[in-house]
Short mmCIF file of C-alpha atoms in Angstrom, two decimals:
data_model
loop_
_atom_site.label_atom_id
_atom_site.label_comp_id
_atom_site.label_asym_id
_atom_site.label_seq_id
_atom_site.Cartn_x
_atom_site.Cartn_y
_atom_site.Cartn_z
CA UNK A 1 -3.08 21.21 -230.59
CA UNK A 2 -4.84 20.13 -233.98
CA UNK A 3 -2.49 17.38 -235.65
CA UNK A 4 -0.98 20.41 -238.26
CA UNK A 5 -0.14 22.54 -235.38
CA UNK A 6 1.44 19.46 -233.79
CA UNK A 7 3.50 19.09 -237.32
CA UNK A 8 4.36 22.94 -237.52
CA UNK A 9 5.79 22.61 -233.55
CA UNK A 10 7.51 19.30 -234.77
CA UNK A 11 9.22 20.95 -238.14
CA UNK A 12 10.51 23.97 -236.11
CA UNK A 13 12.18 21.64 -234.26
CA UNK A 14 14.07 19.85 -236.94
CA UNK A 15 14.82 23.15 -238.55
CA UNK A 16 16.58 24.55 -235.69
CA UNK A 17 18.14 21.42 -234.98
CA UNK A 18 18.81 19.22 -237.76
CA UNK A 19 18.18 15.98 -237.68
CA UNK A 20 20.10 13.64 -240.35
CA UNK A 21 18.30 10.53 -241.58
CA UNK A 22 14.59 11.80 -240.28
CA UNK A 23 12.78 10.83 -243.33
CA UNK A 24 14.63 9.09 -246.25
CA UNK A 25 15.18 6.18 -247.73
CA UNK A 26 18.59 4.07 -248.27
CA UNK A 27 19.82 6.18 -251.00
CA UNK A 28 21.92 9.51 -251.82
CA UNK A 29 20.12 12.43 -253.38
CA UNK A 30 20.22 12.66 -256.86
CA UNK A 31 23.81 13.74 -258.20
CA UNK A 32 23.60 16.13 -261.06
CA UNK A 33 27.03 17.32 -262.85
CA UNK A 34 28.44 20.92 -261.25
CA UNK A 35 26.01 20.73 -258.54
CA UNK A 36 27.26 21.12 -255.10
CA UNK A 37 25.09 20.30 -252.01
CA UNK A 38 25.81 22.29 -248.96
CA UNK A 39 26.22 20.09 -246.01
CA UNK A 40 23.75 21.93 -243.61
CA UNK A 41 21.23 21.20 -246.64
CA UNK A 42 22.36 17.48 -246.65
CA UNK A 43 21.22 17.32 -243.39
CA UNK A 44 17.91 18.60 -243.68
CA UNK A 45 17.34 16.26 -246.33
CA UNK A 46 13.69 15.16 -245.51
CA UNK A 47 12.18 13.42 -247.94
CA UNK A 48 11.34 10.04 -248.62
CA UNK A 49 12.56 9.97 -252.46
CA UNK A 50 12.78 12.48 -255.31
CA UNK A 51 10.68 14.66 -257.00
CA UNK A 52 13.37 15.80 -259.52
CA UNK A 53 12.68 14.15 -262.54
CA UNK A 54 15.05 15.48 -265.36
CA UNK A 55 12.70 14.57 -267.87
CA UNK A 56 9.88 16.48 -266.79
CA UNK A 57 12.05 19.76 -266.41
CA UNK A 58 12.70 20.92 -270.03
CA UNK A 59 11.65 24.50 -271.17
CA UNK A 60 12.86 25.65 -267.76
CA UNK A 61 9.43 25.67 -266.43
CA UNK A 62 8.21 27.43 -263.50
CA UNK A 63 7.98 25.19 -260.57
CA UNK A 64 6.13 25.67 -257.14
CA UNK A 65 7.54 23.27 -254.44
CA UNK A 66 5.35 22.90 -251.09
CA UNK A 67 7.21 22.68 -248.25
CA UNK A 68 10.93 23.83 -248.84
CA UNK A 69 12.27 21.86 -246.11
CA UNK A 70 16.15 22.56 -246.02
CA UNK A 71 16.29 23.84 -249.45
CA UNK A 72 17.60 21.05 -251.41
CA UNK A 73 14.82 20.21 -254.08
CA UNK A 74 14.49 23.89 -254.88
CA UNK A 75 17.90 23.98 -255.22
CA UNK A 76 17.74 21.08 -257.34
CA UNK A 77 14.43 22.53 -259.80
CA UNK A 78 16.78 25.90 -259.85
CA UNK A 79 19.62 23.73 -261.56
CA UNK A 80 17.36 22.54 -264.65
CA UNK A 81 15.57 26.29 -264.30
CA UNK A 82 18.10 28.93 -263.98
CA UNK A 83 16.32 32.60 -263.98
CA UNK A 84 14.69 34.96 -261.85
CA UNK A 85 12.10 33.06 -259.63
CA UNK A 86 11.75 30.12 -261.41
CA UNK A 87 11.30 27.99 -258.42
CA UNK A 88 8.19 29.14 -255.74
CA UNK A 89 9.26 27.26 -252.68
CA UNK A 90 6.06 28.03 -249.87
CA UNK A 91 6.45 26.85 -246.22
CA UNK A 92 4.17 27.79 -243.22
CA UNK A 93 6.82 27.38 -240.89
CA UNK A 94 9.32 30.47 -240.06
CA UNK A 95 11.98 28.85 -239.03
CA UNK A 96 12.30 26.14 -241.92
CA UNK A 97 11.66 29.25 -244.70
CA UNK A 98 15.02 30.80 -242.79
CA UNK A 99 17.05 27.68 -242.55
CA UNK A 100 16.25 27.29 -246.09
CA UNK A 101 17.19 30.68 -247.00
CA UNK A 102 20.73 30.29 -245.47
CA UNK A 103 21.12 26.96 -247.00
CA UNK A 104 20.41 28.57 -250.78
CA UNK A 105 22.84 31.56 -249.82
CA UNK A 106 25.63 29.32 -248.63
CA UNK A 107 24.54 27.12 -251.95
CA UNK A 108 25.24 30.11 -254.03
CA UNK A 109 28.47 30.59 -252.77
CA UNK A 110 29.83 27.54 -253.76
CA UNK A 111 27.84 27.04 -256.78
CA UNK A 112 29.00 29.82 -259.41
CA UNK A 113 25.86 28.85 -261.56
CA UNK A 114 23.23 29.43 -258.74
CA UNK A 115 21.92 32.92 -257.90
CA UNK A 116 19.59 32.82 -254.86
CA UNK A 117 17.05 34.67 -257.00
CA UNK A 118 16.30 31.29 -258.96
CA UNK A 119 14.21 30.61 -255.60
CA UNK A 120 11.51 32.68 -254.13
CA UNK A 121 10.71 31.26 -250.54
CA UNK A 122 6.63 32.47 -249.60
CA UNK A 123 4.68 32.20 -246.53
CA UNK A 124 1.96 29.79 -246.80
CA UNK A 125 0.17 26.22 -246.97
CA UNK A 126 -0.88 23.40 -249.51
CA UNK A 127 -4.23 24.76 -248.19
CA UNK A 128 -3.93 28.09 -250.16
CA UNK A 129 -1.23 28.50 -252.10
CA UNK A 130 -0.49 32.23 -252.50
CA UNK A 131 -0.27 31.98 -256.69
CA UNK A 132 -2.80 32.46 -259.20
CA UNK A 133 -4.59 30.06 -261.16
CA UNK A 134 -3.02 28.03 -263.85
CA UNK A 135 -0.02 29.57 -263.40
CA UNK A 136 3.20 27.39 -262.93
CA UNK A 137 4.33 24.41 -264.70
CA UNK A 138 5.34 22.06 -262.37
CA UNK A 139 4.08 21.53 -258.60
CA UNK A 140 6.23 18.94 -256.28
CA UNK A 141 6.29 17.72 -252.77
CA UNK A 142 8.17 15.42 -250.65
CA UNK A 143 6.54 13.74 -247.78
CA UNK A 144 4.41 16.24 -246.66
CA UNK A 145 0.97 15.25 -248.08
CA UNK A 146 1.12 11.89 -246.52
CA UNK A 147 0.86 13.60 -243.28
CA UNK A 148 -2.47 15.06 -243.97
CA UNK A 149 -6.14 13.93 -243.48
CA UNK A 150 -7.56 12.33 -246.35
CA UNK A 151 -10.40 15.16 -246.63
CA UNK A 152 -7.47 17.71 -245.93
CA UNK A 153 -5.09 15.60 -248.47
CA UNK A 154 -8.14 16.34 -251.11
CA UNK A 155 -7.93 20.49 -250.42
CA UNK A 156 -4.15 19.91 -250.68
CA UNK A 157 -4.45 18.56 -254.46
CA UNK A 158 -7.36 20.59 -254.91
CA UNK A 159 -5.26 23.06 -254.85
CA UNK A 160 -2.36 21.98 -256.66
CA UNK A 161 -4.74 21.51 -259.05
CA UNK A 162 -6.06 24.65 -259.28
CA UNK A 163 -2.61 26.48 -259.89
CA UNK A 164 -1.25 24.02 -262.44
CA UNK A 165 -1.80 25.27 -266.14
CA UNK A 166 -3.22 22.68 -268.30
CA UNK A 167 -1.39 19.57 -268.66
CA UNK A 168 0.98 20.80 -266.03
CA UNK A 169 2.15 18.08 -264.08
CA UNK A 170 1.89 17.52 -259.98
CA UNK A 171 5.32 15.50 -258.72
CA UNK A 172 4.96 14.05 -255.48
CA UNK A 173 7.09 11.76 -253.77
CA UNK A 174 5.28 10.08 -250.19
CA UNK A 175 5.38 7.36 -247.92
CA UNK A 176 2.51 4.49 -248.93
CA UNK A 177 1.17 1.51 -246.33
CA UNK A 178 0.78 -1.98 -247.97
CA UNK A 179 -2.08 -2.20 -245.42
CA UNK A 180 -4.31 0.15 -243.67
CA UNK A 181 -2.72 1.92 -240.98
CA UNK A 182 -4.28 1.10 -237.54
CA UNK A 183 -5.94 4.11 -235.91
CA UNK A 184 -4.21 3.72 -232.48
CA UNK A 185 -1.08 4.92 -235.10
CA UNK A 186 -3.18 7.15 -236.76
CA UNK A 187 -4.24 8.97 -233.98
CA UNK A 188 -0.57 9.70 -233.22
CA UNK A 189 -0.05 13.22 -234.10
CA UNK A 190 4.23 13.19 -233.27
CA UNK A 191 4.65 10.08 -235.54
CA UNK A 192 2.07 11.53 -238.39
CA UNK A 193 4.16 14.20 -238.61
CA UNK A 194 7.22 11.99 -238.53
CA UNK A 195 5.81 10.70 -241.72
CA UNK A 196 5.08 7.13 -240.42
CA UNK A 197 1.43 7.00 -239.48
CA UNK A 198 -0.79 9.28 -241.90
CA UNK A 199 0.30 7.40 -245.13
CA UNK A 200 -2.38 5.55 -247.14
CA UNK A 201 -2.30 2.19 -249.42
CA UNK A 202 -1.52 2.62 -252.83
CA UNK A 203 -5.01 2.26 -254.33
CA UNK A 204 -6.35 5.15 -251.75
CA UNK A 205 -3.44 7.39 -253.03
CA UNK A 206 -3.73 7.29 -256.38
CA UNK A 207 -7.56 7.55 -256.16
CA UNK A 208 -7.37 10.48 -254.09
CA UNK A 209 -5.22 12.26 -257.10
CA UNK A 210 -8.29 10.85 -259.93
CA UNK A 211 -10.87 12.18 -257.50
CA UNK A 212 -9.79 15.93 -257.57
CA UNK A 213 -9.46 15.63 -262.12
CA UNK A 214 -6.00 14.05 -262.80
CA UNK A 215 -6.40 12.28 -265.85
CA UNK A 216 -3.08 10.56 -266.24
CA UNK A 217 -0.66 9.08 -263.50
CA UNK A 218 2.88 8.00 -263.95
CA UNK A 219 4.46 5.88 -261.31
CA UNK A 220 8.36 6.55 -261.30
CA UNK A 221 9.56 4.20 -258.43
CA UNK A 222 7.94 2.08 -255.92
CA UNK A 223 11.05 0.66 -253.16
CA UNK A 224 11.11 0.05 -249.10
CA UNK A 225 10.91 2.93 -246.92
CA UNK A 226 10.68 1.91 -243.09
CA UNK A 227 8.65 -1.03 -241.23
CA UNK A 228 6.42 -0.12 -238.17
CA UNK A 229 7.50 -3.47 -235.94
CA UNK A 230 4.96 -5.05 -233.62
CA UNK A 231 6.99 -3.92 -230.36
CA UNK A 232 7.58 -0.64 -230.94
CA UNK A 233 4.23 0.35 -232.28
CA UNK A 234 1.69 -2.03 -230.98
CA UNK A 235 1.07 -4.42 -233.93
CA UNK A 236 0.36 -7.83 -234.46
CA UNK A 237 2.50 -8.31 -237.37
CA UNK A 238 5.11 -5.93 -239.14
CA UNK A 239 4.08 -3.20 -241.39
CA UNK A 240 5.77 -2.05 -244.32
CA UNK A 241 6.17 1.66 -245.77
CA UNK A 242 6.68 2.20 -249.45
CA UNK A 243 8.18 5.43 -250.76
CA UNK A 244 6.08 6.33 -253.96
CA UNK A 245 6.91 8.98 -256.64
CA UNK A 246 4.82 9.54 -259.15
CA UNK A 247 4.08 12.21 -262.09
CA UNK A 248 0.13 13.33 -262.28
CA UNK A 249 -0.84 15.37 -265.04
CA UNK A 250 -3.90 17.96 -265.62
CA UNK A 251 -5.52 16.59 -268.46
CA UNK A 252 -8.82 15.00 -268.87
CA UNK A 253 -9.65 11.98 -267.32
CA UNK A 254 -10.94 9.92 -270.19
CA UNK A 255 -14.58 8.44 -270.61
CA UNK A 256 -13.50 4.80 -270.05
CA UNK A 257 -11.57 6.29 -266.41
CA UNK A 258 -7.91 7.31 -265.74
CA UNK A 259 -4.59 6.00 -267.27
CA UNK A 260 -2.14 5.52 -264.37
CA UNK A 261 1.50 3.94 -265.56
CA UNK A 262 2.97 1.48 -263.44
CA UNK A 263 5.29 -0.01 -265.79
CA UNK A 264 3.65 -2.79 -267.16
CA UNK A 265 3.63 -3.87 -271.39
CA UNK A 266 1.45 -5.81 -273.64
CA UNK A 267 2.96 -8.10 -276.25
CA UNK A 268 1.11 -9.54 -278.87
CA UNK A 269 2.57 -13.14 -279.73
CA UNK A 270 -0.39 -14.56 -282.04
CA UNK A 271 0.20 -15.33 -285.69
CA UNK A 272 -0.04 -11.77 -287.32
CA UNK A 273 2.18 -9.10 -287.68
CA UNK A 274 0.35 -6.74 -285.73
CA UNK A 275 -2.67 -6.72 -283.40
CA UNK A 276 -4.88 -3.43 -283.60
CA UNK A 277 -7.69 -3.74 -280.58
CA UNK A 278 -9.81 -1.11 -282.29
CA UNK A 279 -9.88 1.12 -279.35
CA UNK A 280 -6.23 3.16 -280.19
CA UNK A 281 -3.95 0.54 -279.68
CA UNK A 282 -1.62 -1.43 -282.34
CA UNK A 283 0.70 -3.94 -281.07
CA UNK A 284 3.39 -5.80 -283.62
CA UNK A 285 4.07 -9.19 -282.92
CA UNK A 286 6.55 -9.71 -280.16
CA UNK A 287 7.35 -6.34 -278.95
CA UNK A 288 6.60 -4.96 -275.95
CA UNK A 289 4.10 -1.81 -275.61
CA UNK A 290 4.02 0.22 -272.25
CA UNK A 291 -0.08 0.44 -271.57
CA UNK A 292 -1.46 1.69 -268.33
CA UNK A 293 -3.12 -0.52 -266.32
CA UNK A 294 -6.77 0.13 -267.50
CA UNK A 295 -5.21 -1.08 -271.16
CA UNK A 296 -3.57 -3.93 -269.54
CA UNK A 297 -6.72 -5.11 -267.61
CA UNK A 298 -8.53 -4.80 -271.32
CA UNK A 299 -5.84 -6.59 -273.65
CA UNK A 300 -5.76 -9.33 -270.49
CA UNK A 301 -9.02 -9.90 -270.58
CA UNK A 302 -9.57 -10.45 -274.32
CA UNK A 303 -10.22 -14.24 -275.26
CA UNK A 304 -7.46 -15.92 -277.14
CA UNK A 305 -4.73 -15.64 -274.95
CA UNK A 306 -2.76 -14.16 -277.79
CA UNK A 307 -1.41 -10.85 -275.76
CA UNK A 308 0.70 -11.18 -272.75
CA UNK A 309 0.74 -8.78 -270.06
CA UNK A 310 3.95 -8.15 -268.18
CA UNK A 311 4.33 -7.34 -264.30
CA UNK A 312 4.25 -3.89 -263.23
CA UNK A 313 7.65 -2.52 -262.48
CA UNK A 314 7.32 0.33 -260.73
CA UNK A 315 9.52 2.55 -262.80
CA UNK A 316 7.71 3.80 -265.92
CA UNK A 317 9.54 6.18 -267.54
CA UNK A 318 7.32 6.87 -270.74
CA UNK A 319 5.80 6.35 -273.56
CA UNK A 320 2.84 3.92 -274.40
CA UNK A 321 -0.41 3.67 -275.25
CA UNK A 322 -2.16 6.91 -274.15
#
């Protein structure tokens, strides 16, 4: 079997048999007021951190999620986007579009605000999504494009891509490696699609979502996900898996390269009032501006030492420079 018929096999598996804790990190779902989770959803909770973002929801736009899983992030996009088919859930595998469908129904009956026909489930891939172009709003995933093959990872946001109007946003939340991945693991085809051997490092993630035209790229949280010990996996030291989300946006990629967020400021602490770098950004004297990190690298780099660039914190939330 290729390594996505090996991951279709796998996920029919876990849909017919649940299996709690597969993919997620040390932390609850997000909790939003007069939402109830089913517990059959709860279980089939695999992802590896959120791609509901409040924040990005307003309007009540129309969302395509890849990969419904159990149901519960559709559910989730249908709570901030409550009408007829606002949420386009596509899955390739049968059983996991049924489980899903019996996890909204039983979500509707003890949710008076939900109406199943907030979520359309379609047949399909991340290969060819079955909507037109520039067409939805919003398209999210959790921890499915981490499984694929970089050059099959680059059809995946090709595509997402494609069906996003412009300055729609792509919300993605995946498991990252802070080092390359041996091959013996990547070769694996059960543990890629268990989510722990197909992720790449940070730098060959993001550049992966610049490559295919995102101009702008918002890191939301950066925390521990699992560690691949040396016994169990044939290494010579520990590796660690990060659990990225992040917000990409359809826009232009600028002429001086892509803004990508990562939580870091600029503070101006020389003698004026305010700093203005003649390239679109004013600083006032001690306060903190969120730049990206191509601004950062810039203001850093500037001789005087008069502007002081914070840490990145992982969590950007807004705002800033571009």
């Amino acid at each position: 079997m290729s390594y996505l018929e090996t991951t279709a096999k796998f996920y029919t598996e876990v849909a017919e048999q649940p299996q709690v804790g597969l993919c997620c990190v040390q932390s609850s779902p997000v909790q939003f007021p007069g939402l109830k989770i089913p517990r059959q959803m709860q279980e089939m909770n695999y992802g590896c951190g959120t791609t509901v973002h409040p924040t990005e929801l307003a309007g009540e736009p129309t969302v395509l999620y890849v990969g419904v899983g159990g149901g519960l992030e559709a559910l989730q996009f249908a709570y901030f986007c409550r009408r007829l088919g606002a949420v386009i859930a596509v899955d390739p595998v049968e059983a996991m579009r049924q489980a899903a469908t019996r996890n909204l129904e039983i979500a509707a009956q003890i949710n008076p605000w939900f109406d199943v026909s907030f979520v359309e489930i379609r047949p399909g891939d991340a290969f060819t999504l079955p909507v037109a172009d520039a067409s939805v709003d919003v398209v999210a995933q959790n921890c499915l494009f981490n499984i694929f093959e970089p050059a099959d990872l680059t059809k995946a946001l090709q595509e997402a891509y494609r069906v996003l109007k412009p300055g729609g946003r792509l919300i993605m939340s995946d498991p990252i490696a802070t080092s390359p991945i041996p091959e013996h693991l990547r070769q694996d085809e059960r543990l890629r699609a268990m989510c722990l051997s197909g992720a790449l490092t940070y730098e060959e993630y993001t550049q992966h979502l610049v490559d295919v035209g995102f101009g702008q790229v918002e890191i939301r949280a950066k925390r521990p996900y699992r560690v691949l010990d040396c016994q169990t996996y044939n290494l010579s030291e520990p590796l660690l898996l990060e659990s990225l989300d992040s917000v990409a946006f359809k826009v232009l990629i600028p002429e001086d390269g892509a803004c990508i967020f990562t939580g870091k400021t600029a503070i101006y602490v020389g003698a004026e009032e305010f700093f203005d770098d003649s390239a679109g950004h004013l600083l006032q004297r001690g306060v903190p501006a969120a730049v990206c990190d191509k601004t950062a690298k810039n203001l850093g780099s500037l001789p005087g030492k008069e502007i002081l660039i914070t840490d990145s914190t992982w969590h950007y939330t807004g705002g800033g420079c571009c």
